[in-house]
C-alpha angles and dihedrals in degrees: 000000000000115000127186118205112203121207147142096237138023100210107350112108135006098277087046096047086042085054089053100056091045091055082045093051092040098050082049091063113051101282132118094234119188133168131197113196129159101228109056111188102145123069095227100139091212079071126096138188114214120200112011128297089253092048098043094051087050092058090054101052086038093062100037087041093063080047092052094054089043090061082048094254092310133138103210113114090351094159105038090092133045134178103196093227107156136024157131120303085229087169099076094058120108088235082064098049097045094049122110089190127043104204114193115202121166097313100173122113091068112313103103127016123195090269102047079044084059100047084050098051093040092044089095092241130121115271126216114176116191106206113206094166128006092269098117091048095047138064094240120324126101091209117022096223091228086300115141106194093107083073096072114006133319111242120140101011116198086227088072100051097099086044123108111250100245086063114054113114104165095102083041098048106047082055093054102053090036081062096046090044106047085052094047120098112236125318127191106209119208124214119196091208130043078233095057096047085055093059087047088055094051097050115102091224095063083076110146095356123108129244133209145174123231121150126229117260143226143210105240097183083068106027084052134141121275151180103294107214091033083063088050092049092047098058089030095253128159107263099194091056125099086244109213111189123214109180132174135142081251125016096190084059101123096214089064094063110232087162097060086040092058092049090050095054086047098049079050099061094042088064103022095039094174087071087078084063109034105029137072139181125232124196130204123192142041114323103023093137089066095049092039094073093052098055115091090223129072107262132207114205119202097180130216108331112197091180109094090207094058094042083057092058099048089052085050092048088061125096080194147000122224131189119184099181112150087201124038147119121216096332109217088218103060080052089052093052103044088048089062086047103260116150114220149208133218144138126265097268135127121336091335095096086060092052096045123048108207117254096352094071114003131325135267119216118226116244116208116225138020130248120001087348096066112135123187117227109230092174085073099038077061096039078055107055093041081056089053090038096052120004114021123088107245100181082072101038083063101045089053093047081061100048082052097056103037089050098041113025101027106133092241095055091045098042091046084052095058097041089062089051091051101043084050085062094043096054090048091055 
C-alpha cells in the first residue's frame, strides 16, 4: 500500500516531527510510506522536497507576511491564525498520483493553499487528515481559545480584533472550506486527542465526514530509559540537584505557559523552602536565556538540541517534566518523557489528561472555569511537583510512564491503527 504523508515540514515543529515518526512506524510495518513537505531538514529518504528551495521560501514569507501587516506589522500572536493562501499544486507529482493513500498533516505555511486543499480532496482518492491543532475545522485559528463559533460558523472571530479591517478572513474563510468540504468525497479526519476528535465533532464543516481518535507514536528504541547521572554528566548537568525539565521548540512561546510555570515555582518554594536549595530547572528549546532570568531557581538552558541522542538525555537527566501550556493537543514532548520513564506535570488541558494519569504516572494539575474563562491553577501544579519531589514513589510513577507508552504509542499499536483506517478506506473505494 503506498501511502503519501503531506506536510510543511519533515522535522521542523511538533506536528512535523509528529508526521515523520508516523512515515518511520508505517514503512516498519509493511507499508510504502512516503512523505512530501516543503521544508526538508532531515536526511529520511523516504523524504521529498516538492518546488525549489527559493520558491518555496517565497511562499512562506508571502503568506506570513500578509499575516504580519494584518496584525498591523506586529509580531504578537503572529502564528495563531493562518489563511492558506498560497501553496504548492502537490496534485499534479508522480508520488500523488501514484499514491493509494493521501495522508494530510499540518500543510500551512505554505504548503497547501485552499485551492491546492480542494484538488486534493476532489482528486477521487481516499483522504486521511491527521489534526494536530483545530485549524481544518476551523476558519483560521490553530486553538480556538474556548470560542464556539466553529460550531456553527465562523464569522467575526475574537483572534482578528487587533487586525486591521482589510484583513480579517475568518467569515471568508469558513465559506470557503464549507464549500470545499461539502464538495469533497469522504474524509476521515484524524484527531491526535480524544479531546481533539470532540471539537471536530462539534464544527459545523465536518458534516458528513467521519472522525476519529489515534494518538501519535514514538519510537521507543531511541525516547528509553537511561542512567540517570551519566545523562547528567553528559550534558554537564549537576548531578546532586532535584532536575525539573521544561522543553518546547520556543519557550518564550506563550501558549506553552513559562509564566504559570514561574508562579508555580514560586508557590513551591513558599511552601517546600528547601527547593530553593536542592532543586534546579532546565530548559530545552529557542529562547531559554529570556525565560531563565524570570524563574526563582537557578536554570540551566540547554537550547535547541537537534541531536536525538542528546534530547534523550535531557529528558534522562530529569526527576520530572513539567509542561505548563494553557493550549495544546497531545504535546510530543509529554510522550518523550514519559518514554524515558519521566514522570510529568501539566494541567488538565487539552489532550494532556489523557496522556497523564493523575497520581500513577504524573499529575495533572486542575484548571478552574470552562470556554474563554479557563484559568490554570498554579497553586496545584505546585502542589504537584512538591508530591513527585517528596512523597510520592517514583520508582513506580516511572515504571508506569513506561507501561503507558509502550502500550499506547508504541509504533506498532499507532501504525496498526492507521492501516485499518486506511484499508477501510480502501475497501469503500
Amino acid at each position: 500500500m503506498n501511502i503519501l504523508i503531506l506536510s510543511t515540514s519533515d522535522i521542523t515543529g511538533g506536528a512535523a516531527i509528529a508526521a515523520h515518526r508516523l512515515a518511520e512506524a508505517l514503512n516498519n510495518n509493511g507499508m510504502k510510506a512516503r512523505m512530501m513537505v516543503l521544508q526538508r531538514c532531515g536526511a529520511s529518504p523516504y523524504v521529498v522536497a516538492v518546488g525549489s528551495r527559493r520558491r518555496n521560501k517565497w511562499r512562506k514569507l508571502w503568506e506570513r507576511g500578509v499575516m504580519f501587516l494584518a496584525h498591523r506589522c506586529r509580531r504578537d500572536d503572529l502564528f495563531g491564525t493562518s489563511i492558506a493562501n498560497t501553496g504548492y499544486d502537490v496534485a499534479q507529482t508522480p508520488e500523488f498520483q501514484q499514491a493509494d493513500i493521501i495522508h494530510l498533516h499540518w500543510t500551512c505555511q505554505g504548503l497547501l493553499s485552499m485551492r491546492g486543499i480542494e484538488k486534493v480532496l476532489r482528486s477521487g482518492k481516499p483522504i486521511v487528515w491527521t489534526m494536530h491543532d483545530a485549524w481544518p475545522v476551523t476558519a483560521i485559528c490553530h486553538y480556538t481559545r474556548g470560542c464556539t463559533q466553529f460550531h456553527t460558523a465562523c464569522q467575526h472571530c475574537p483572534q482578528e480584533d487587533a487586525l486591521h479591517p482589510l484583513y480579517r478572513f475568518a467569515a471568508r474563510r469558513w465559506k470557503r472550506k464549507k464549500q470545499i468540504y461539502d464538495n469533497a468525497s469522504q474524509i476521515t479526519f484524524v484527531a491526535c486527542s480524544q479531546w481533539l476528535a470532540e471539537q471536530a465533532r462539534q464544527s459545523a464543516l465536518c458534516g458528513h465526514h467521519r472522525v476519529v481518535s489515534i494518538p501519535n507514536t514514538i519510537n521507543t528504541r531511541v525516547f528509553r530509559k537511561q542512567d540517570k547521572q551519566l545523562a547528567r554528566r553528559r550534558l554537564n548537568l549537576p548531578t546532586d540537584k532535584q532536575l525539573l525539565l521544561f522543553a518546547s521548540q520556543s519557550a518564550a512561546d506563550p501558549r506553552k505557559g513559562m509564566q504559570h510555570l514561574v508562579k508555580a515555582l514560586q508557590q513551591l518554594i513558599d511552601n517546600y523552602p528547601e527547593a530553593k536549595r536542592n532543586t534546579e530547572v532546565v530548559i530545552l528549546g529557542g529562547k531559554a536565556d529570556d525565560i531563565a532570568a524570570q524563574l526563582p531557581l537557578h536554570a540551566h538552558c540547554l537550547g535547541y538540541l537537534t541531536e536525538a541522542a542528546d534530547i534523550v538525555d535531557a529528558y534522562n537527566a530529569a526527576d520530572i517534566f513539567v509542561l505548563p501550556s494553557t493550549e495544546d493537543n497531545l504535546p510530543n514532548t509529554i510522550m518523550e518523557a514519559m518514554a524515558c520513564g519521566v514522570p510529568s506535570v501539566g494541567f488538565a488541558i487539552g489532550g494532556i489528561p489523557e496522556m497523564i494519569d493523575h497520581k500513577q504516572n504524573g499529575y495533572v494539575a486542575a484548571v478552574n472555569g470552562t470556554g474563554t474563562n479557563v484559568q490554570v491553577d498554579t497553586a496545584d501544579m505546585a502542589r504537584g511537583l512538591q508530591w513527585i519531589l517528596t512523597e510520592a514513589d517514583r520508582r513506580e510513577l516511572s515504571a508506569k510512564a513506561l507501561e503507558k507508552v509502550h502500550t499506547t504509542y508504541a509504533q506498532q499499536h499507532v501504525a496498526s491503527l492507521y492501516i485499518q483506517q486506511y484499508q477501510q478506506l480502501l475497501v469503500e473505494q
